Short mmCIF file of C-alpha atoms and ligand atoms in Angstrom, two decimals:
data_model
loop_
_atom_site.label_atom_id
_atom_site.label_comp_id
_atom_site.label_asym_id
_atom_site.label_seq_id
_atom_site.Cartn_x
_atom_site.Cartn_y
_atom_site.Cartn_z
CA UNK A 1 76.07 -55.68 -43.81
CA UNK A 2 73.19 -55.46 -41.05
CA UNK A 3 73.15 -57.51 -37.85
CA UNK A 4 69.63 -57.92 -36.07
CA UNK A 5 69.50 -58.80 -32.84
CA UNK A 6 66.11 -60.09 -31.54
CA UNK A 7 64.89 -60.32 -28.06
CA UNK A 8 61.65 -61.42 -26.55
CA UNK A 9 60.64 -59.67 -23.15
CA UNK A 10 57.63 -61.12 -20.91
CA UNK A 11 57.31 -58.69 -17.61
CA UNK A 12 60.96 -57.61 -17.57
CA UNK A 13 60.59 -53.70 -16.42
CA UNK A 14 63.57 -53.49 -14.50
CA UNK A 15 65.43 -55.84 -16.93
CA UNK A 16 64.99 -53.70 -20.05
CA UNK A 17 67.35 -50.80 -19.23
CA UNK A 18 69.96 -53.17 -17.98
CA UNK A 19 69.88 -55.29 -21.35
CA UNK A 20 69.83 -52.52 -23.69
CA UNK A 21 73.00 -50.54 -21.82
CA UNK A 22 74.63 -54.10 -22.00
CA UNK A 23 73.84 -54.71 -25.57
CA UNK A 24 74.20 -51.54 -27.66
CA UNK A 25 77.95 -50.85 -26.90
CA UNK A 26 78.73 -54.58 -28.03
CA UNK A 27 76.96 -54.02 -31.32
CA UNK A 28 78.20 -50.37 -31.85
CA UNK A 29 81.87 -52.37 -31.41
CA UNK A 30 80.87 -54.93 -34.33
CA UNK A 31 81.52 -51.40 -36.61
CA UNK A 32 78.39 -52.49 -38.87
CA UNK A 33 74.86 -51.53 -39.34
CA UNK A 34 72.74 -52.86 -36.57
CA UNK A 35 68.93 -53.10 -35.38
CA UNK A 36 67.42 -55.05 -32.26
CA UNK A 37 64.05 -56.37 -32.56
CA UNK A 38 62.31 -56.26 -28.92
CA UNK A 39 58.88 -58.12 -28.38
CA UNK A 40 56.51 -57.28 -25.70
CA UNK A 41 55.20 -60.67 -25.17
CA UNK A 42 51.86 -59.13 -23.49
CA UNK A 43 53.43 -58.12 -20.43
CA UNK A 44 51.49 -56.91 -17.68
CA UNK A 45 53.55 -54.35 -15.80
CA UNK A 46 56.12 -51.52 -17.43
CA UNK A 47 57.60 -53.68 -19.93
CA UNK A 48 55.88 -51.55 -22.82
CA UNK A 49 56.89 -48.49 -21.65
CA UNK A 50 60.38 -49.05 -20.84
CA UNK A 51 60.77 -50.52 -24.32
CA UNK A 52 59.15 -47.47 -25.79
CA UNK A 53 61.57 -45.56 -23.95
CA UNK A 54 64.59 -47.20 -25.17
CA UNK A 55 63.38 -47.36 -28.74
CA UNK A 56 62.74 -43.14 -28.33
CA UNK A 57 66.50 -42.93 -27.35
CA UNK A 58 67.83 -44.96 -29.91
CA UNK A 59 66.30 -45.21 -33.60
CA UNK A 60 68.19 -48.43 -34.01
CA UNK A 61 65.97 -50.13 -31.72
CA UNK A 62 62.43 -51.38 -32.41
CA UNK A 63 59.79 -52.52 -30.46
CA UNK A 64 56.66 -54.88 -30.93
CA UNK A 65 53.83 -55.34 -28.59
CA UNK A 66 51.63 -58.42 -28.49
CA UNK A 67 47.94 -58.24 -27.87
CA UNK A 68 48.24 -60.49 -25.10
CA UNK A 69 50.97 -63.42 -23.69
CA UNK A 70 51.51 -65.68 -26.67
CA UNK A 71 54.47 -67.51 -25.39
CA UNK A 72 58.35 -67.22 -26.09
CA UNK A 73 58.31 -69.30 -29.12
CA UNK A 74 55.47 -66.81 -30.67
CA UNK A 75 57.85 -63.84 -29.85
CA UNK A 76 60.49 -65.36 -31.54
CA UNK A 77 58.33 -65.89 -34.63
CA UNK A 78 57.28 -62.30 -34.68
CA UNK A 79 60.83 -60.93 -33.85
CA UNK A 80 62.22 -63.26 -36.83
CA UNK A 81 59.22 -62.06 -39.40
CA UNK A 82 60.19 -58.58 -38.65
CA UNK A 83 64.31 -58.77 -38.30
CA UNK A 84 65.78 -57.72 -41.68
CA UNK A 85 69.66 -58.15 -40.83
CA UNK A 86 71.91 -60.43 -43.10
CA UNK A 87 72.56 -62.21 -39.80
CA UNK A 88 69.88 -62.44 -36.95
CA UNK A 89 70.93 -63.10 -33.38
CA UNK A 90 68.40 -64.62 -31.11
CA UNK A 91 68.78 -64.15 -27.59
CA UNK A 92 67.42 -64.07 -24.08
CA UNK A 93 66.30 -60.83 -22.44
CA UNK A 94 67.56 -61.24 -18.92
CA UNK A 95 71.46 -61.15 -19.99
CA UNK A 96 71.77 -65.08 -19.38
CA UNK A 97 72.97 -65.09 -22.91
CA UNK A 98 75.84 -62.55 -22.40
CA UNK A 99 76.17 -60.14 -25.49
CA UNK A 100 79.75 -60.57 -25.19
CA UNK A 101 79.82 -63.56 -27.34
CA UNK A 102 78.06 -61.88 -30.16
CA UNK A 103 81.34 -60.77 -32.13
CA UNK A 104 82.66 -64.36 -32.05
CA UNK A 105 79.30 -65.59 -33.34
CA UNK A 106 79.67 -62.80 -36.20
CA UNK A 107 83.09 -63.44 -36.59
CA UNK A 108 82.02 -67.33 -37.66
CA UNK A 109 79.60 -66.10 -39.78
CA UNK A 110 81.23 -63.27 -41.79
CA UNK A 111 84.86 -64.88 -42.17
CA UNK A 112 84.37 -68.74 -41.79
CA UNK A 113 80.92 -68.48 -43.48
CA UNK A 114 78.89 -70.32 -41.06
CA UNK A 115 75.30 -70.29 -41.65
CA UNK A 116 74.02 -71.17 -38.07
CA UNK A 117 76.57 -70.35 -34.87
CA UNK A 118 74.95 -72.05 -32.05
CA UNK A 119 75.71 -70.75 -28.17
CA UNK A 120 76.10 -73.96 -26.37
CA UNK A 121 75.88 -74.02 -22.57
CA UNK A 122 79.06 -74.85 -21.30
CA UNK A 123 78.02 -74.92 -17.58
CA UNK A 124 73.94 -74.45 -16.80
CA UNK A 125 74.35 -71.73 -14.57
CA UNK A 126 72.70 -71.66 -11.03
CA UNK A 127 69.60 -74.07 -11.50
CA UNK A 128 67.40 -76.09 -9.17
CA UNK A 129 68.18 -79.89 -8.79
CA UNK A 130 64.59 -80.39 -10.03
CA UNK A 131 64.94 -78.52 -13.29
CA UNK A 132 68.17 -80.16 -13.85
CA UNK A 133 66.44 -83.48 -13.63
CA UNK A 134 63.65 -82.22 -15.74
CA UNK A 135 65.98 -80.92 -18.52
CA UNK A 136 67.97 -84.10 -18.45
CA UNK A 137 64.88 -86.14 -18.92
CA UNK A 138 63.32 -84.39 -21.37
CA UNK A 139 66.63 -84.18 -23.67
CA UNK A 140 67.03 -87.84 -23.31
CA UNK A 141 63.53 -88.50 -24.35
CA UNK A 142 63.74 -85.87 -27.08
CA UNK A 143 66.88 -87.44 -28.41
CA UNK A 144 65.60 -91.53 -28.50
CA UNK A 145 62.60 -90.11 -30.33
CA UNK A 146 63.59 -87.72 -32.57
CA UNK A 147 67.41 -88.40 -33.22
CA UNK A 148 68.45 -84.74 -32.22
CA UNK A 149 70.55 -84.34 -29.61
CA UNK A 150 69.96 -81.12 -27.70
CA UNK A 151 71.67 -81.56 -24.67
CA UNK A 152 73.19 -78.03 -23.62
CA UNK A 153 71.76 -76.30 -26.35
CA UNK A 154 70.34 -73.18 -25.93
CA UNK A 155 67.96 -70.51 -27.59
CA UNK A 156 71.27 -68.12 -28.26
CA UNK A 157 71.96 -68.50 -32.10
CA UNK A 158 73.06 -66.49 -34.82
CA UNK A 159 71.33 -67.41 -38.23
CA UNK A 160 71.97 -66.03 -41.54
CA UNK A 161 69.23 -64.41 -43.72
CA UNK A 162 69.06 -67.57 -45.89
CA UNK A 163 68.05 -69.60 -42.60
CA UNK A 164 65.70 -67.39 -41.30
CA UNK A 165 63.93 -67.28 -44.93
CA UNK A 166 63.78 -71.36 -44.53
CA UNK A 167 62.43 -70.77 -41.21
CA UNK A 168 59.52 -68.47 -42.41
CA UNK A 169 58.29 -71.06 -44.88
CA UNK A 170 57.81 -73.55 -41.75
CA UNK A 171 54.16 -74.36 -41.34
CA UNK A 172 53.68 -75.44 -37.95
CA UNK A 173 51.59 -73.18 -35.79
CA UNK A 174 53.75 -74.54 -32.60
CA UNK A 175 57.07 -74.06 -33.00
CA UNK A 176 60.05 -75.18 -31.10
CA UNK A 177 62.67 -73.17 -32.01
CA UNK A 178 65.61 -75.02 -30.49
CA UNK A 179 64.69 -78.33 -32.49
CA UNK A 180 63.59 -76.77 -35.86
CA UNK A 181 66.63 -74.81 -36.03
CA UNK A 182 68.60 -78.22 -35.81
CA UNK A 183 66.24 -79.83 -38.29
CA UNK A 184 66.82 -76.66 -41.27
CA UNK A 185 70.15 -77.96 -41.06
CA UNK A 186 73.29 -75.90 -42.90
CA UNK A 187 76.77 -75.31 -41.87
CA UNK A 188 76.89 -74.89 -38.38
CA UNK A 189 79.43 -74.08 -35.69
CA UNK A 190 79.02 -73.99 -31.76
CA UNK A 191 80.38 -71.63 -29.39
CA UNK A 192 80.32 -72.29 -25.68
CA UNK A 193 79.12 -69.58 -23.32
CA UNK A 194 78.49 -69.64 -19.32
CA UNK A 195 75.00 -69.17 -18.55
CA UNK A 196 75.23 -65.86 -16.28
CA UNK A 197 72.93 -65.26 -13.24
CA UNK A 198 69.55 -63.28 -13.63
CA UNK A 199 69.92 -59.65 -12.26
CA UNK A 200 66.35 -58.86 -12.26
CA UNK A 201 63.24 -60.52 -11.90
CA UNK A 202 63.01 -64.24 -11.86
CA UNK A 203 62.37 -67.08 -14.58
CA UNK A 204 59.22 -66.40 -16.49
CA UNK A 205 58.52 -70.10 -17.20
CA UNK A 206 55.76 -71.61 -15.15
CA UNK A 207 55.97 -75.44 -14.84
CA UNK A 208 52.86 -75.38 -16.89
CA UNK A 209 54.53 -73.70 -19.50
CA UNK A 210 57.42 -75.90 -19.56
CA UNK A 211 55.16 -79.24 -20.18
CA UNK A 212 53.38 -77.80 -22.82
CA UNK A 213 56.46 -76.76 -24.49
CA UNK A 214 57.82 -80.42 -24.10
CA UNK A 215 54.93 -81.90 -25.49
CA UNK A 216 54.73 -79.45 -28.48
CA UNK A 217 58.45 -80.71 -29.14
CA UNK A 218 58.12 -84.41 -28.70
CA UNK A 219 54.91 -84.08 -30.73
CA UNK A 220 56.27 -82.05 -33.33
CA UNK A 221 59.27 -84.58 -34.17
CA UNK A 222 58.02 -88.10 -33.29
CA UNK A 223 55.07 -90.17 -33.61
CA UNK A 224 56.32 -92.71 -31.79
CA UNK A 225 54.14 -92.16 -28.60
CA UNK A 226 51.37 -93.23 -31.20
CA UNK A 227 53.31 -96.52 -31.88
CA UNK A 228 53.59 -97.20 -28.16
CA UNK A 229 49.72 -97.84 -28.48
CA UNK A 230 49.89 -100.52 -30.64
CA UNK A 231 52.71 -102.00 -28.51
CA UNK A 232 50.64 -101.93 -25.61
CA UNK A 233 47.76 -103.46 -27.43
CA UNK A 234 50.08 -106.23 -28.57
CA UNK A 235 51.32 -106.99 -25.14
CA UNK A 236 47.70 -106.88 -23.89
CA UNK A 237 46.51 -109.41 -26.14
CA UNK A 238 49.57 -111.94 -25.58
CA UNK A 239 48.79 -111.58 -21.86
CA UNK A 240 45.00 -112.35 -22.02
CA UNK A 241 45.78 -115.19 -24.78
CA UNK A 242 47.73 -116.65 -21.71
CA UNK A 243 45.56 -115.87 -19.18
CA UNK A 244 42.27 -117.36 -20.89
CA UNK A 245 43.96 -120.62 -21.85
CA UNK A 246 44.84 -120.76 -18.53
CA UNK A 247 41.49 -119.73 -16.87
CA UNK A 248 39.66 -122.62 -19.47
CA UNK A 249 42.27 -125.13 -18.23
CA UNK A 250 41.40 -124.60 -14.77
CA UNK A 251 37.69 -124.49 -15.54
CA UNK A 252 37.60 -127.76 -17.24
CA UNK A 253 39.51 -129.44 -14.42
CA UNK A 254 36.80 -128.24 -12.46
CA UNK A 255 38.72 -125.58 -10.28
CA UNK A 256 37.65 -122.38 -11.87
CA UNK A 257 38.82 -118.95 -10.54
CA UNK A 258 36.67 -117.50 -8.13
CA UNK A 259 35.66 -114.27 -6.74
CA UNK A 260 35.48 -110.62 -8.31
CA UNK A 261 39.22 -109.97 -7.43
CA UNK A 262 40.09 -111.53 -10.61
CA UNK A 263 37.46 -109.29 -12.91
CA UNK A 264 38.31 -105.70 -10.81
CA UNK A 265 41.88 -106.47 -11.42
CA UNK A 266 41.55 -107.12 -15.32
CA UNK A 267 38.91 -103.97 -15.49
CA UNK A 268 41.55 -101.87 -13.84
CA UNK A 269 44.30 -102.94 -15.97
CA UNK A 270 42.38 -102.45 -19.20
CA UNK A 271 40.72 -99.54 -18.66
CA UNK A 272 44.03 -97.95 -17.39
CA UNK A 273 45.50 -98.90 -20.96
CA UNK A 274 42.55 -97.66 -22.94
CA UNK A 275 42.42 -94.24 -21.20
CA UNK A 276 46.41 -93.71 -21.63
CA UNK A 277 46.04 -94.66 -25.24
CA UNK A 278 43.21 -92.08 -25.66
CA UNK A 279 45.04 -89.63 -24.07
CA UNK A 280 47.99 -90.17 -26.33
CA UNK A 281 45.94 -90.04 -29.48
CA UNK A 282 43.98 -87.23 -27.82
CA UNK A 283 47.48 -84.86 -27.82
CA UNK A 284 47.96 -85.53 -31.21
CA UNK A 285 44.25 -84.83 -32.27
CA UNK A 286 44.30 -81.68 -30.19
CA UNK A 287 47.60 -80.41 -32.21
CA UNK A 288 45.95 -81.40 -35.46
CA UNK A 289 42.77 -79.32 -34.52
CA UNK A 290 45.09 -76.21 -33.74
CA UNK A 291 46.51 -76.61 -36.88
CA UNK A 292 43.65 -76.76 -39.11
CA UNK A 293 42.12 -73.84 -37.78
CA UNK A 294 45.04 -72.07 -39.22
CA UNK A 295 45.07 -68.95 -36.39
CA UNK A 296 48.05 -66.68 -36.76
CA UNK A 297 50.95 -67.77 -34.36
CA UNK A 298 50.66 -64.11 -32.86
CA UNK A 299 48.65 -61.03 -32.87
CA UNK A 300 50.64 -57.45 -32.97
CA UNK A 301 48.97 -54.76 -31.12
CA UNK A 302 51.68 -51.89 -31.68
CA UNK A 303 54.77 -51.63 -33.34
CA UNK A 304 57.28 -48.82 -32.77
CA UNK A 305 58.11 -49.04 -36.66
CA UNK A 306 54.52 -48.44 -37.80
CA UNK A 307 53.23 -44.99 -38.53
CA UNK A 308 50.54 -43.36 -36.52
CA UNK A 309 51.05 -45.62 -33.41
N1 UDP B 401 59.93 -64.97 -22.27
C1 UDP B 401 58.71 -64.61 -22.86
N2 UDP B 401 57.55 -64.93 -22.97
C2 UDP B 401 56.92 -65.83 -21.85
C3 UDP B 401 58.28 -66.56 -20.97
C4 UDP B 401 59.50 -65.85 -21.05
O1 UDP B 401 59.03 -63.52 -23.99
O2 UDP B 401 55.94 -66.16 -21.97
C5 UDP B 401 60.83 -64.21 -22.16
C6 UDP B 401 61.49 -63.54 -21.00
O3 UDP B 401 61.39 -62.32 -20.83
C7 UDP B 401 63.11 -63.99 -21.56
C8 UDP B 401 63.03 -65.12 -22.02
O4 UDP B 401 61.76 -65.48 -22.63
O5 UDP B 401 63.51 -62.73 -21.94
C9 UDP B 401 63.75 -66.17 -21.53
O6 UDP B 401 62.69 -66.65 -20.38
P1 UDP B 401 63.20 -66.72 -18.90
O7 UDP B 401 64.66 -66.01 -18.67
O8 UDP B 401 62.22 -66.67 -17.89
O9 UDP B 401 63.70 -68.48 -18.82
P2 UDP B 401 64.86 -69.23 -18.55
O10 UDP B 401 65.87 -68.64 -18.19
O11 UDP B 401 64.59 -69.54 -16.55
O12 UDP B 401 65.16 -70.57 -19.07
MG1 MG B 402 66.80 -66.61 -18.35
#
C-alpha cells in the first residue's frame, strides 16, 4: 500500500522546509510506503532550490517545476498525473490544511472503504470580511446554477486510485478541482478541520485569479447564464410591445411623445442589454476557443525523478 501526497507551491521558499518538516513525520507514522509530489508552479523566488534541497535529503519526495506560472489548478493536474499511490491526498502548501488530519482520512479510506474523503472547513480561519462575502456570494450562485453545494468544501481531499484514474480522463483544459471531484461521485466521507493560520508569506491568490477561477467554475457547470440572454430578450420584447402600443395610441390622440429624452433612454437600455448578452456569449466562446486549441494544461521544465536533470 502506498500513499501519495500532492502539494502545489507558488513563491513559498520560506514555507517549504516548514511544510516538509511537519508532513514527513505524519506520513512516516502511517507505517506504509509514501511519496510526496511537490509542484513548483513557476515561482520567481527560491522555491525550486528549496524543493530540490528537500528532495535530495529525502528520496521519497519528488519535485516538478513548471516552465511558468500556470495556476494552482494546473499544478494539481500535474501532481495527480504524476502520483502513483493507491490513495492520493491533495493539500495546500501553507499548512492551512493540517497534516494531522491525514491519518483519519487514510483510516476512513482503508478501513471503511470510502473512495473520496473530503476535508470540510469547520471554521474558515482568519479571513477578511470582503473575502468571506465573496466566497458566500460565489458558493450560493454556484449552488443555484450547478446544483452542487460546495459551501465549506476545500481542496484538502483524499482520492482513491480509481477516482484519480477517472479524473485523468476528464477532457477539460480549465479544471475546477473542488467542483469536478464532487461531480465524479464515488463513496464519500467528510472530515472536519480547522483552517490554520499561514506561518510564512501571504495568500497567493490575486483578485484577478479568483475571478477567473469563479468564471471557469460557473461556466464549466452551467449554461444557465446563456438562458439569461433569452429571458432578457423576452422581457425587452414584452416591454417594447407595451410601450409601442402606448406611443401609437398617444400619437393617434394627437399628443405624441416628444423630445430626444425618450429615444436616448431607450437606446441606452437596449445598448446595455445587448452588450451584456454579447459579453455572456463571449465568455463561453472564449472557453470553447481555449478548449479547441487543445494546448496542454501545463508545461514541465524539470522533474527530479527524470534522469539527466
Ligand atoms: N498556489 C499555486 N499557484 C498559484 C497560486 C497558489 O500553486 O498560482 C498554491 C500556493 O502556493 C498554496 C496553495 O496553492 O500552496 C493555496 O494557495 P494560498 O494559500 O495562497 O490560497 P488561500 O489559502 O489564500 O486560498
Ligand atoms: Mg492558504
